[in-house]
Amino acid sequence: MTAAMYDLMDFDEVLEKFDPVMGLEVHVELHTETKMFSGSGTNFGADPNSNVDPVCLGLPGALPVVNAKGVEWAIKIGLALNCKIAESSRFARKNYFYPDQPKNYQISQYDEPIAYDGYLDIELDDGTPWRVEIERAHMEEDTAKLTHIGGTSGRISGATKSLVDVNRAGIPLIEIVTKPIEGAGERAPEVARAYVSALRDLVKTLGVSDARMDQGSMRVDSNLSLRRVGTTEFGTRTETKNINSLRSVEQAVRFEMQRQARVLEDGGVIDQETRHYQEDGSTKKGRPKETAEDYRYFNDPDLPPVFAPAEWVEEIRTTLPELPWIRRARIQKDWQLSDAEMRDLVNAGALDLIIETVEAGSTPDEARAWWVSYITAKANEAGVELDAVGITPRQIAQVISLVGAGKLTTKLARQAVDGVIAGEGDVAEVIAARGLEVVRDDGAIEAAVDEALAANPDIVEKYRAGNTKVTGAIVGAVMKATRGKADPQQVNKLIAEKLA
Ligand code: ADP
Ligand code: MG
């Protein structure tokens, strides 16, 4: 993406002239066993149109029944976001005609959401605290998934056919909407990313969603407007959709700031519209934004109000797990990490993975070493987040334990990790298939040591003169001869014995 291609204002100039106002709408799919208003399953990746029933297919006469677990989990999210929980809330019909919703309305909540007026305290990259105020967190149902084929882009324009998969329709969604975020200035893109990241951690910790942005179980719309520095009235906002990674959240905000500033500076107006995030980091005009009136909201007559008496809410509060920020403080203390070290782990998205690796039996130092160096490098190479590299904490813990037991050298361990990432199977399978075990045959190693000593008389001489640190070249030669499969400790021991 270049400024010239898209007619963007330089970021620093934007900040001299304008002040960004931002609003984030995050949809989280709950992984309840059944749908929000009917009994069919919710598993991701099931055959298309296999998780369906009369309610989510919108068949005449079918009646919705509220999933109590869905309500409980909505309350959980609300409590963790410091929201007030409405004792009585209602479902409403959001009416529109589109093939992603067989009933022609989506069940949502409108003027009576279950949770409202909360906040989430987050930390920016350098540790600066930031409070994001939450307007509401409401319950709704997901829509069917449309796949457009026949075109080149996978989008509807240019497609010749569209396929409808109703599996997703009716899966419980919680939509979490922030109040307008003001005053972030140059840090607006960073605040957006840090907020979504914190929210993702939170719902994962609550155990209510796997919050995978790449699989659509967490979806972000980012609203942005600009106002002239020194003014208070909000400008017209655009709403960017299709943002599928943390990096894209940040980029979408940055791009809209630069794009809108150029339009405004040139005397143009911003249209209230939805825009689509593009893989090159830009946003593209979508449809003009509907207003609430367009949807003809009204209370769903098929569904009674949802009652959440205070005793139930308090009972749910007692089931909240240790929340991420509290856990973070505890881990930092237990592992004796500095603020900066801790921040690096969190920013790299490595903390949970390291914790899971430790839970699977590794020490914090070993687990950290693997995730922040080798696996992070692999993630960067592939351009994916750490948890999408293709290796699990359990597998890393296995590799670490094999190294500890002397069955793999660090070098062989990396090859085992490479194999797992490449999809060659589990750790043991990769080791067997690639023949990665450390050579235990003392005879073969001893022969290689003898050979290396004979080939390096100068080193032997230095060693005997008292410089015992010169054995690196010998170890290297033995490693080469055994194709990296000798245990360096054993080799060092043999060298010491022979030169004693
Ligand atoms: P809609 O359903 O129309 O998208 P929502 O209320 O669900 O409206 O969400 C709008 C989001 O945009 C909220 O986070 C809100 O705080 C934010 N927002 C509202 N007005 C503006 C504005 N002028 N500029 C930036 N963000 C705004
Ligand atoms: Mg909205």
XYZ file of C-alpha atoms and ligand atoms in Angstrom:
528
model
C 0.000 0.000 0.000
C 1.386 3.385 -0.901
C 0.064 6.826 -0.105
C 0.164 7.769 -3.777
C -2.040 4.838 -4.827
C -4.766 5.846 -2.431
C -4.399 9.614 -2.033
C -3.676 9.581 1.673
C -2.517 12.382 3.910
C 0.773 11.877 5.691
C 0.030 10.500 9.167
C 1.840 13.291 11.027
C -0.014 15.920 9.026
C -3.339 14.228 9.871
C -2.548 14.675 13.545
C -1.658 18.340 13.170
C -5.053 19.054 11.622
C -7.477 16.421 12.891
C -8.497 14.516 15.959
C -9.720 10.912 15.450
C -12.859 9.543 17.127
C -13.234 5.804 17.072
C -15.854 3.201 17.938
C -15.338 -0.540 17.902
C -18.038 -3.147 17.491
C -16.824 -6.635 18.240
C -18.885 -9.743 17.577
C -17.969 -12.816 19.550
C -19.416 -16.226 18.695
C -20.164 -18.230 21.824
C -19.187 -21.874 21.601
C -22.259 -23.180 23.341
C -23.179 -26.726 22.361
C -26.399 -25.655 20.697
C -27.666 -22.551 18.939
C -29.134 -19.494 20.636
C -32.756 -20.311 19.887
C -32.760 -23.957 18.762
C -31.185 -27.326 19.380
C -28.852 -27.934 16.455
C -25.087 -28.053 16.950
C -22.526 -25.306 16.505
C -19.266 -27.077 15.587
C -17.040 -25.227 13.117
C -16.191 -27.102 9.932
C -19.256 -29.394 9.895
C -20.626 -30.311 6.448
C -22.553 -27.341 5.017
C -26.196 -27.263 6.070
C -25.854 -30.195 8.433
C -26.327 -28.210 11.674
C -29.823 -27.020 10.840
C -33.339 -27.256 12.220
C -36.725 -25.639 11.543
C -35.985 -22.580 13.713
C -32.693 -21.516 12.142
C -34.054 -22.387 8.693
C -36.931 -20.002 9.367
C -39.605 -22.590 8.547
C -43.142 -21.306 9.077
C -44.501 -21.977 12.541
C -41.148 -22.865 14.116
C -40.682 -21.122 17.449
C -37.421 -20.018 19.085
C -36.499 -21.022 22.649
C -33.763 -19.095 24.466
C -30.534 -20.972 25.241
C -29.959 -20.427 28.978
C -26.218 -21.061 28.614
C -26.073 -18.284 26.020
C -27.669 -15.867 28.467
C -25.379 -16.987 31.287
C -22.300 -16.466 29.136
C -23.531 -13.056 27.991
C -23.803 -12.091 31.655
C -20.311 -13.460 32.265
C -18.914 -11.247 29.523
C -20.901 -8.284 30.829
C -19.569 -8.755 34.363
C -15.976 -9.132 33.173
C -16.427 -5.865 31.264
C -17.629 -4.111 34.416
C -21.075 -3.612 32.902
C -24.393 -3.208 34.617
C -26.550 -6.259 34.005
C -30.167 -5.512 33.163
C -32.577 -7.378 35.387
C -34.906 -7.504 32.410
C -33.837 -7.292 28.797
C -35.553 -8.031 25.505
C -34.954 -9.566 22.127
C -35.894 -7.532 19.089
C -36.239 -8.282 15.392
C -33.819 -6.527 13.084
C -35.603 -6.754 9.751
C -33.861 -6.977 6.431
C -34.024 -9.091 3.289
C -30.853 -10.960 2.428
C -30.107 -14.643 1.812
C -27.910 -14.888 4.911
C -31.022 -14.916 7.068
C -33.844 -17.256 6.020
C -36.384 -15.598 8.341
C -35.657 -12.159 6.869
C -34.934 -10.839 10.323
C -32.126 -11.352 12.774
C -32.961 -11.752 16.435
C -30.932 -9.174 18.311
C -31.320 -6.808 21.237
C -32.031 -3.179 20.585
C -33.091 -0.708 23.239
C -32.895 -3.203 26.109
C -29.481 -4.918 25.974
C -28.526 -7.377 28.687
C -25.310 -5.534 29.645
C -24.453 -1.836 29.433
C -22.235 0.933 30.770
C -18.979 -0.861 31.418
C -15.311 -0.450 30.715
C -12.193 -2.449 29.932
C -8.819 -1.286 31.201
C -6.091 -2.113 28.724
C -2.380 -1.495 28.375
C -0.741 -0.003 25.309
C 2.519 -1.398 23.932
C 4.717 0.666 26.247
C 2.617 -0.102 29.306
C 0.505 3.082 29.251
C -2.909 2.287 30.771
C -5.999 3.156 28.748
C -9.646 2.807 29.700
C -12.100 1.883 26.937
C -15.685 2.647 27.912
C -18.239 0.045 26.894
C -21.636 1.216 25.698
C -23.327 -2.169 25.651
C -22.888 -5.896 25.193
C -25.956 -7.470 23.697
C -27.093 -10.918 22.597
C -27.978 -11.796 19.044
C -27.802 -14.678 16.614
C -25.294 -15.147 13.841
C -26.379 -15.247 10.203
C -25.808 -17.912 7.550
C -22.499 -17.883 5.722
C -22.510 -16.914 2.067
C -19.788 -18.082 -0.296
C -19.619 -16.275 -3.615
C -18.070 -18.263 -6.444
C -17.281 -17.756 -10.086
C -15.572 -14.384 -9.643
C -11.910 -13.753 -8.988
C -12.129 -12.014 -5.617
C -14.502 -14.300 -3.727
C -16.723 -11.260 -3.299
C -20.224 -10.914 -4.596
C -19.269 -8.557 -7.407
C -18.295 -10.658 -10.405
C -19.568 -13.898 -8.849
C -21.816 -16.201 -10.836
C -23.234 -18.197 -7.941
C -23.663 -17.744 -4.214
C -23.824 -20.678 -1.812
C -25.648 -20.480 1.503
C -24.506 -22.442 4.555
C -27.092 -22.174 7.320
C -24.852 -23.904 9.893
C -23.725 -20.548 11.230
C -27.241 -19.090 11.409
C -28.447 -19.011 14.992
C -25.065 -19.440 16.663
C -25.089 -17.157 19.717
C -23.256 -13.883 19.234
C -22.414 -11.206 21.721
C -21.903 -7.793 20.190
C -19.740 -5.555 22.332
C -19.924 -1.872 21.405
C -17.614 0.802 22.762
C -18.560 4.368 23.508
C -16.795 6.795 21.188
C -13.085 6.684 21.964
C -11.722 10.220 21.994
C -8.327 11.715 22.686
C -6.205 8.827 21.477
C -4.604 10.990 18.764
C -1.632 9.297 17.154
C -2.217 6.234 19.301
C -5.732 5.599 17.951
C -4.611 2.673 15.728
C -2.686 1.177 18.622
C -5.585 1.627 21.058
C -7.864 -0.193 18.625
C -5.494 -3.131 18.327
C -4.738 -3.299 22.046
C -8.436 -3.209 22.888
C -9.357 -6.018 20.510
C -6.402 -8.038 21.738
C -7.423 -7.554 25.390
C -11.015 -8.433 24.595
C -9.902 -11.574 22.786
C -7.840 -12.658 25.784
C -10.766 -11.942 28.040
C -13.377 -14.034 26.241
C -10.891 -16.867 25.799
C -10.123 -16.805 29.504
C -13.835 -16.787 30.289
C -14.068 -19.970 28.231
C -17.037 -18.714 26.241
C -15.461 -18.421 22.790
C -12.329 -19.475 20.969
C -12.303 -15.931 19.523
C -10.485 -16.872 16.313
C -10.422 -13.812 14.073
C -9.145 -15.954 11.186
C -12.128 -18.309 11.470
C -14.670 -15.584 12.076
C -15.557 -16.504 15.651
C -14.447 -12.983 16.558
C -15.257 -10.180 14.110
C -14.445 -6.520 14.380
C -16.041 -3.475 12.766
C -14.145 -0.278 13.284
C -15.879 3.093 13.129
C -13.843 6.170 12.551
C -14.439 9.862 12.086
C -12.273 12.952 12.209
C -12.914 16.399 13.576
C -10.759 19.492 13.217
C -8.321 19.938 16.072
C -9.913 22.273 18.607
C -13.538 21.415 17.741
C -15.785 19.129 19.769
C -18.555 18.018 17.428
C -18.122 14.541 15.942
C -17.589 14.209 12.218
C -19.304 11.656 9.988
C -18.023 8.127 10.559
C -17.323 5.229 8.294
C -17.598 1.638 9.469
C -14.942 -0.767 8.214
C -15.836 -4.462 8.109
C -14.021 -7.706 7.195
C -11.118 -7.053 9.541
C -9.632 -10.467 10.249
C -6.494 -9.969 12.313
C -5.151 -7.713 15.039
C -2.722 -6.173 12.610
C -5.596 -5.300 10.272
C -7.533 -3.597 13.076
C -4.641 -1.221 13.557
C -4.120 -0.705 9.860
C -7.815 -0.089 9.133
C -7.921 2.769 11.649
C -4.685 4.256 10.356
C -5.845 4.055 6.752
C -9.216 5.674 7.458
C -7.522 8.500 9.360
C -5.246 9.195 6.418
C -7.954 8.777 3.787
C -10.632 10.857 5.494
C -8.166 13.629 6.307
C -7.296 13.969 2.621
C -10.964 14.086 1.604
C -11.806 16.686 4.250
C -8.729 18.772 3.561
C -9.640 18.879 -0.132
C -13.075 20.255 0.772
C -14.955 16.973 0.354
C -17.407 15.288 2.698
C -17.263 11.852 4.284
C -20.215 9.668 3.389
C -21.638 7.579 6.209
C -20.958 4.188 4.698
C -19.634 0.729 5.393
C -16.219 0.002 3.962
C -14.408 -3.277 3.402
C -10.910 -3.932 4.623
C -8.622 -5.082 1.809
C -5.625 -7.342 2.148
C -3.294 -4.542 1.040
C -4.210 -2.518 4.121
C -6.669 -0.196 2.443
C -10.438 0.103 2.854
C -12.877 0.036 -0.029
C -16.270 1.672 -0.312
C -19.158 -0.672 0.552
C -22.797 0.183 0.852
C -24.302 3.362 2.278
C -24.829 2.817 5.992
C -28.334 1.887 7.078
C -29.791 3.762 9.979
C -31.606 2.074 12.835
C -34.935 3.178 11.285
C -34.184 1.156 8.174
C -34.298 -2.043 10.192
C -37.762 -1.478 11.649
C -36.759 -2.900 15.000
C -39.554 -4.185 17.212
C -39.709 -6.533 20.185
C -39.821 -10.146 19.066
C -43.293 -11.371 19.970
C -42.074 -14.993 19.909
C -39.700 -14.441 22.810
C -40.433 -13.428 26.400
C -38.219 -10.878 28.173
C -35.023 -12.277 29.670
C -34.930 -12.047 33.450
C -31.601 -11.961 35.232
C -32.352 -11.609 38.930
C -29.547 -10.197 41.076
C -29.012 -13.529 42.878
C -28.373 -15.311 39.583
C -26.004 -12.577 38.430
C -24.080 -12.800 41.704
C -23.930 -16.568 41.379
C -22.459 -16.171 37.892
C -19.972 -13.638 39.249
C -18.590 -16.300 41.587
C -17.863 -18.542 38.577
C -15.635 -15.969 36.847
C -12.119 -17.367 36.404
C -8.986 -15.436 37.226
C -9.187 -12.573 34.719
C -6.273 -11.939 32.342
C -4.917 -8.806 34.000
C -4.940 -10.450 37.432
C -3.333 -13.587 36.077
C -0.734 -11.481 34.305
C 0.269 -9.762 37.540
C 0.528 -13.114 39.303
C 2.584 -14.751 36.537
C 4.932 -11.786 36.338
C 5.608 -12.128 40.043
C 5.952 -15.942 39.979
C 8.279 -15.957 37.001
C 10.147 -12.888 38.207
C 9.876 -10.973 34.950
C 10.507 -7.255 34.534
C 7.687 -5.036 33.251
C 9.396 -4.891 29.874
C 9.867 -8.663 29.636
C 6.268 -9.216 30.569
C 5.058 -6.660 28.051
C 7.074 -8.335 25.309
C 5.389 -11.658 26.004
C 1.947 -10.112 26.032
C 2.550 -8.034 22.914
C 3.890 -11.066 21.074
C 0.708 -12.952 21.957
C 2.959 -15.513 23.622
C 1.792 -15.422 27.220
C -1.061 -17.923 27.026
C 1.002 -20.270 24.907
C 3.856 -20.148 27.391
C 1.515 -20.691 30.313
C 0.045 -23.730 28.558
C 3.527 -25.030 27.808
C 4.426 -24.692 31.484
C 1.196 -26.438 32.404
C 2.279 -29.263 30.100
C 5.447 -29.731 32.138
C 8.150 -27.290 30.970
C 9.872 -24.651 33.054
C 8.891 -21.016 32.368
C 12.390 -20.227 31.068
C 12.434 -23.136 28.626
C 8.920 -22.386 27.428
C 9.675 -18.703 26.999
C 12.881 -19.397 25.110
C 11.070 -21.496 22.507
C 8.077 -19.261 21.964
C 9.801 -15.895 21.884
C 12.675 -16.910 19.676
C 12.296 -19.898 17.375
C 8.514 -20.040 17.076
C 8.214 -16.266 16.833
C 10.678 -16.342 13.941
C 8.568 -19.058 12.281
C 5.423 -16.983 12.794
C 7.045 -13.929 11.249
C 8.274 -15.982 8.315
C 4.759 -17.260 7.664
C 3.132 -13.898 8.440
C 0.743 -15.427 10.987
C 0.033 -15.033 14.697
C 1.908 -17.295 17.102
C -1.093 -19.485 17.815
C -1.570 -20.155 14.100
C 1.969 -21.362 13.390
C 0.868 -24.975 13.528
C 2.406 -26.268 16.733
C 0.733 -26.556 20.117
C 2.061 -25.825 23.615
C 1.787 -29.540 24.393
C 4.020 -30.371 21.427
C 6.587 -27.751 22.429
C 6.573 -29.183 25.951
C 7.239 -32.643 24.477
C 10.188 -31.360 22.503
C 11.554 -29.562 25.559
C 11.290 -32.707 27.630
C 13.106 -34.765 24.964
C 15.917 -32.218 24.962
C 16.036 -32.403 28.757
C 16.288 -36.188 28.596
C 19.176 -35.964 26.153
C 17.156 -37.611 23.388
C 17.270 -34.526 21.157
C 19.880 -31.842 20.785
C 18.671 -28.276 20.382
C 19.411 -28.539 16.705
C 17.462 -31.777 16.297
C 14.672 -30.315 18.403
C 14.351 -27.450 15.929
C 14.102 -29.940 13.090
C 11.396 -31.818 14.990
C 9.526 -28.529 15.457
C 9.945 -27.724 11.760
C 8.426 -31.097 10.891
C 5.415 -30.595 13.144
C 4.856 -27.126 11.680
C 5.154 -28.552 8.173
C 2.303 -30.925 9.002
C 4.391 -34.094 9.050
C 2.636 -35.346 12.170
C 3.024 -35.295 15.925
C 6.453 -34.943 17.568
C 7.142 -38.685 17.830
C 6.090 -39.267 14.215
C 8.359 -36.505 12.933
C 11.299 -37.803 14.948
C 10.772 -41.317 13.615
C 10.190 -40.243 10.012
C 13.109 -37.816 9.909
C 15.398 -40.069 11.999
C 16.137 -37.318 14.490
C 17.156 -39.292 17.562
C 20.457 -38.473 19.181
C 23.030 -41.123 18.324
C 23.515 -43.213 21.450
C 26.009 -45.584 19.886
C 29.118 -44.796 21.903
C 31.351 -46.578 19.404
C 30.299 -44.361 16.507
C 30.664 -41.171 18.536
C 33.972 -42.256 19.974
C 35.297 -42.964 16.484
C 34.182 -39.512 15.352
C 35.887 -37.911 18.359
C 39.134 -39.788 17.669
C 39.024 -38.721 14.069
C 38.396 -35.080 14.947
C 41.197 -35.042 17.510
C 43.601 -36.557 15.018
C 42.656 -33.945 12.431
C 43.189 -31.011 14.831
C 46.575 -31.474 16.538
C 46.937 -27.720 17.158
C 43.765 -27.657 19.246
C 44.849 -30.714 21.184
C 48.104 -28.954 21.949
C 46.382 -25.782 23.175
C 44.040 -27.858 25.312
C 46.902 -29.713 26.919
C 48.598 -26.365 27.555
C 45.652 -25.523 29.791
C 43.220 -23.759 27.445
C 40.218 -26.095 27.849
C 37.848 -23.735 26.070
C 39.136 -24.594 22.588
C 37.093 -27.759 22.043
C 34.357 -26.031 20.014
C 35.902 -27.012 16.687
C 36.207 -30.631 17.797
C 32.573 -30.752 18.876
C 31.629 -29.121 15.581
C 33.541 -31.739 13.616
C 31.910 -34.586 15.559
C 28.491 -33.053 14.997
C 29.181 -32.812 11.302
C 30.360 -36.413 11.155
C 27.237 -37.618 12.985
C 24.973 -35.279 11.014
C 24.046 -33.362 14.165
C 22.791 -36.380 16.024
C 25.441 -36.647 18.728
C 24.682 -35.364 22.176
C 27.058 -32.404 22.678
C 27.344 -33.147 26.394
C 28.428 -36.686 25.712
C 30.903 -35.470 23.091
C 32.407 -32.970 25.534
C 32.722 -35.677 28.148
C 34.516 -37.987 25.700
C 36.917 -35.234 24.631
C 37.765 -34.447 28.243
C 38.362 -38.133 28.972
C 40.584 -38.614 25.982
C 42.686 -35.518 26.590
C 42.947 -35.969 30.350
P -24.371 0.846 14.136
O -25.267 -0.281 14.470
O -24.983 1.913 13.320
O -23.064 0.401 13.636
P -23.559 1.044 16.872
O -24.111 1.929 17.925
O -23.753 -0.421 16.959
O -24.101 1.618 15.503
O -21.999 1.285 16.786
C -21.429 2.473 16.380
C -20.049 2.587 16.965
O -19.431 3.756 16.474
C -20.032 2.720 18.471
O -18.865 2.136 18.965
C -20.005 4.235 18.674
O -19.377 4.580 19.872
C -19.173 4.693 17.507
N -19.501 6.004 16.984
C -20.678 6.631 16.969
N -20.577 7.824 16.359
C -19.295 7.956 15.956
C -18.570 8.977 15.256
N -19.135 10.072 14.820
N -17.267 8.735 15.027
C -16.674 7.616 15.426
N -17.310 6.634 16.080
C -18.611 6.805 16.356
Mg -23.556 -2.009 14.838
